[in-house]
Coordinates of N, CA and C in Angstrom, one line a residue:
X1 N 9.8 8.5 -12.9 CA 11.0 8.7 -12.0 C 12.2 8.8 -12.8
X2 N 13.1 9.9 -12.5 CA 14.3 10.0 -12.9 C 15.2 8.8 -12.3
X3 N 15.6 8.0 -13.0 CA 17.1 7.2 -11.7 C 18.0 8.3 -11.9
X4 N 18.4 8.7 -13.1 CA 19.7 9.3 -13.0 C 19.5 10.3 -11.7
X5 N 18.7 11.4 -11.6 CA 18.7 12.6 -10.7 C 19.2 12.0 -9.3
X6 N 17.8 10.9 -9.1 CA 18.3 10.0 -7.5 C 19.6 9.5 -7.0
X7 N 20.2 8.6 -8.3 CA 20.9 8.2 -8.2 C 22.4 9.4 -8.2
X8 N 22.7 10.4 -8.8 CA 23.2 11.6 -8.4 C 23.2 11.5 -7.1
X9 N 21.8 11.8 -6.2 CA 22.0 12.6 -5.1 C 22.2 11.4 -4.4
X10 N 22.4 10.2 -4.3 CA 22.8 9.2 -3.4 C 23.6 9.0 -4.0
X11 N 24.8 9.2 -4.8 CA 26.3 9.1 -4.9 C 26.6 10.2 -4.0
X12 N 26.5 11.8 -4.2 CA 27.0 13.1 -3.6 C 26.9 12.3 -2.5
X13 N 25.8 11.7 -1.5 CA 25.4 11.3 -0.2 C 26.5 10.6 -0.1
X14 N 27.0 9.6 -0.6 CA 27.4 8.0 0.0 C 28.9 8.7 -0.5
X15 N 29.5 9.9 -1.4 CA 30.9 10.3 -1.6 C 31.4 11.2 -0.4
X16 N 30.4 12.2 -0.2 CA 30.8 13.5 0.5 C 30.2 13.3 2.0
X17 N 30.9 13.2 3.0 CA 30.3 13.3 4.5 C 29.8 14.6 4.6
X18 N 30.5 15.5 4.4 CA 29.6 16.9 4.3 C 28.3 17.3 3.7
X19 N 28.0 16.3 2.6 CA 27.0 16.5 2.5 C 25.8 15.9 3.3
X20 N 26.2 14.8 3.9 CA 25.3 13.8 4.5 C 24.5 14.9 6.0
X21 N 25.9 15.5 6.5 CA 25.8 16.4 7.6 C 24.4 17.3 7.0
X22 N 24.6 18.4 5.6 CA 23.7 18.9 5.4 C 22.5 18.7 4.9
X23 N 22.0 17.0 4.4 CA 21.4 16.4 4.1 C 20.1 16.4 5.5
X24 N 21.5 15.9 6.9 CA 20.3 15.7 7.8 C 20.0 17.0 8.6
X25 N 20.7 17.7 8.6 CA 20.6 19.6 9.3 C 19.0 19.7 8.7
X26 N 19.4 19.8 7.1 CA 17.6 20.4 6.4 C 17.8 19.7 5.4
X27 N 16.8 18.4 5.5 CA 16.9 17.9 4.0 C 16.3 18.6 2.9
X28 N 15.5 19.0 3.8 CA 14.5 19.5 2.2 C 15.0 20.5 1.6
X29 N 15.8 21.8 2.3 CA 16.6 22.9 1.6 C 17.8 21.6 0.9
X30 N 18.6 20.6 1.4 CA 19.5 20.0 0.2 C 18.9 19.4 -0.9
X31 N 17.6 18.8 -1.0 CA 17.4 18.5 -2.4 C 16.9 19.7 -3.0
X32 N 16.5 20.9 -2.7 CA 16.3 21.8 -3.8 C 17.1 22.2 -4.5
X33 N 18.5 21.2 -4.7 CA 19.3 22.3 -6.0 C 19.2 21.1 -6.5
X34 N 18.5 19.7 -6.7 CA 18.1 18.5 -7.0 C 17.2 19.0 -8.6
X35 N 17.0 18.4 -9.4 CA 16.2 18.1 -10.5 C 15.5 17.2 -9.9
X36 N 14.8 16.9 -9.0 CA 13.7 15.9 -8.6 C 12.2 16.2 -8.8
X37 N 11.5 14.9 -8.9 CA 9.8 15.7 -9.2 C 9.5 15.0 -7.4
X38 N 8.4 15.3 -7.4 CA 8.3 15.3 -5.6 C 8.1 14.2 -5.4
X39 N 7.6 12.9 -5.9 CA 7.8 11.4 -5.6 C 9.1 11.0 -5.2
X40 N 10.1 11.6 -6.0 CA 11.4 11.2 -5.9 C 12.1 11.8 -4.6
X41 N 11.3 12.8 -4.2 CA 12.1 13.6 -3.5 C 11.3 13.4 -1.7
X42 N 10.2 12.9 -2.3 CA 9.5 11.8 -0.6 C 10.6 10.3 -0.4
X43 N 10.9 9.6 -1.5 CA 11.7 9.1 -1.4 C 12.7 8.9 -0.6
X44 N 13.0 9.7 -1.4 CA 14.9 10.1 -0.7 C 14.7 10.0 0.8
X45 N 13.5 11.4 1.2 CA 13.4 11.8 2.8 C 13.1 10.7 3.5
X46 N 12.2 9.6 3.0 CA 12.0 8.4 3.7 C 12.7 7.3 3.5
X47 N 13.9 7.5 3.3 CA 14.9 6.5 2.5 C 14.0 5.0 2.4
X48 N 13.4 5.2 1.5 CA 12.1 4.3 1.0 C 13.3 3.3 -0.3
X49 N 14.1 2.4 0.7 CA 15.1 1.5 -0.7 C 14.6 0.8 -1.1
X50 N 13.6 0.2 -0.7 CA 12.7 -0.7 -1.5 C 12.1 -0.3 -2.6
X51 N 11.3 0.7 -2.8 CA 10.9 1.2 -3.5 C 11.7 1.6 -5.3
X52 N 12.8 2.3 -4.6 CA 13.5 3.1 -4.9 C 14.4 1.8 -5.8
X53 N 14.3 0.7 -5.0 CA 15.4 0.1 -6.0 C 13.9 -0.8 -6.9
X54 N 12.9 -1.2 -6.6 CA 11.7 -1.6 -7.4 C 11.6 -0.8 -8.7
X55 N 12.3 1.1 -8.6 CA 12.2 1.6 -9.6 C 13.3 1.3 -10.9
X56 N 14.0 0.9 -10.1 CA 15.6 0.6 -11.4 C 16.9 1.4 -10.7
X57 N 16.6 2.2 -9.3 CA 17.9 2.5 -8.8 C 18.8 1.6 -8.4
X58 N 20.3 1.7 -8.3 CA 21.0 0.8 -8.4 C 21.5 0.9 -6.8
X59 N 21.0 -1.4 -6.6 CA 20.9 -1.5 -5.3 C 22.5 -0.9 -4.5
X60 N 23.9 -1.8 -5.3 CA 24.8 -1.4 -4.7 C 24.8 0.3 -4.6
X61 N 24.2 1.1 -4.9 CA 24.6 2.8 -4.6 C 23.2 3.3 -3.2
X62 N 22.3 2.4 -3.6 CA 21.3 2.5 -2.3 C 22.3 1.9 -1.1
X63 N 22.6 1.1 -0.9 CA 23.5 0.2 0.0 C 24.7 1.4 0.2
X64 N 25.4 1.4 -0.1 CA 26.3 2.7 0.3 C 26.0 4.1 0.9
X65 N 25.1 4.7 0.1 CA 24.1 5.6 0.5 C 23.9 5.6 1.7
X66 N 22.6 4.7 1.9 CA 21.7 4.3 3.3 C 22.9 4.1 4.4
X67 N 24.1 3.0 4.1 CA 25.5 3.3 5.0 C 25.7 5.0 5.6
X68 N 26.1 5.5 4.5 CA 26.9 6.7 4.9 C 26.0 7.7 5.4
X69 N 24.6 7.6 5.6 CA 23.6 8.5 5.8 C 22.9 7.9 7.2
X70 N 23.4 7.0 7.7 CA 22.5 6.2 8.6 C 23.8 5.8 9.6
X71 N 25.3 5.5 9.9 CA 26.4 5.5 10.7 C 26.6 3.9 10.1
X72 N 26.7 3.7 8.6 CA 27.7 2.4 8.6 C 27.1 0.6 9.0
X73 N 28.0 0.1 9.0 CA 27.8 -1.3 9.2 C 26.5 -1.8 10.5
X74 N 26.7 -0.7 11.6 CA 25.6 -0.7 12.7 C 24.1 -0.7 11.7
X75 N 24.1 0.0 10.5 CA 22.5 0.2 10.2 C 22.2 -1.0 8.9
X76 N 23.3 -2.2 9.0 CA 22.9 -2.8 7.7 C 21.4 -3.9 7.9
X77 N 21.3 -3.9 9.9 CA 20.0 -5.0 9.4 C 18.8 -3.6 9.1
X78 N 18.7 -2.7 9.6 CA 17.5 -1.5 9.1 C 17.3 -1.6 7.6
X79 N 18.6 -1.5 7.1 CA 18.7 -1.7 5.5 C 17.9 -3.1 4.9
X80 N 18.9 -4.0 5.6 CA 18.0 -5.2 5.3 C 16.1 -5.3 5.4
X81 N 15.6 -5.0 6.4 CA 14.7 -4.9 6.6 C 13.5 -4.3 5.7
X82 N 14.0 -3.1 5.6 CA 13.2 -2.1 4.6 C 13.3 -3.1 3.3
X83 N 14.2 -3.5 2.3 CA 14.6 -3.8 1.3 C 13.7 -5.4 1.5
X84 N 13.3 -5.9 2.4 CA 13.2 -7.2 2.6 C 11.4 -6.9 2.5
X85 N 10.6 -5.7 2.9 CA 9.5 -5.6 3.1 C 9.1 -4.7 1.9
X86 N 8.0 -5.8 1.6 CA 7.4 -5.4 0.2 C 6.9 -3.8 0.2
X87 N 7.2 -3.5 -1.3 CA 6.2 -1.7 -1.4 C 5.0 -1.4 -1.0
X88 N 4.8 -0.8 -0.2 CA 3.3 -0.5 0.7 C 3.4 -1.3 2.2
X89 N 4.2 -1.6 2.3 CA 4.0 -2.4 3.3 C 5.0 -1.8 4.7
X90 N 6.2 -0.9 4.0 CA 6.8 0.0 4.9 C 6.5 1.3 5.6

């Protein structure tokens, strides 16, 4: 797994509202201008943070991300939750 690439496309996410909009319209057309290999890019789609931070991504930029992609402070127990339940287990 790349972190850098991921971690790229969850900064653009958690900086740009416009992107978040085009993110959820068609995700799959926004990560193809991504350098992702397709683990990383099932990922993303399944905002899988457990995982994702298990790999070395960096939790504070998952945490902002999952915010600005999900409507804010309303989604931080979903966040909690995922991040609380072991890999394979989500």
């Amino acid at each position: 797994m790349s972190i850098y690439s991921v971690e790229k496309v969850l900064w653009e996410l958690q900086a740009d509202k416009a992107k978040v909009e085009k993110f959820h319209s068609d995700p799959v057309s926004f990560l193809e201008k991504y350098s992702l290999a397709e683990d990383e890019r099932e990922l993303i789609l399944a905002q899988n943070v457990r995982v994702m931070a298990d790999r070395g991504v960096s939790q504070m930029l998952l945490f902002n991300a999952w915010q600005a992609m999900n409507g804010g402070a309303a989604s931080v127990p979903e966040y909690m939750q995922r991040m609380n339940t072991p890999a394979g287990q989500n």
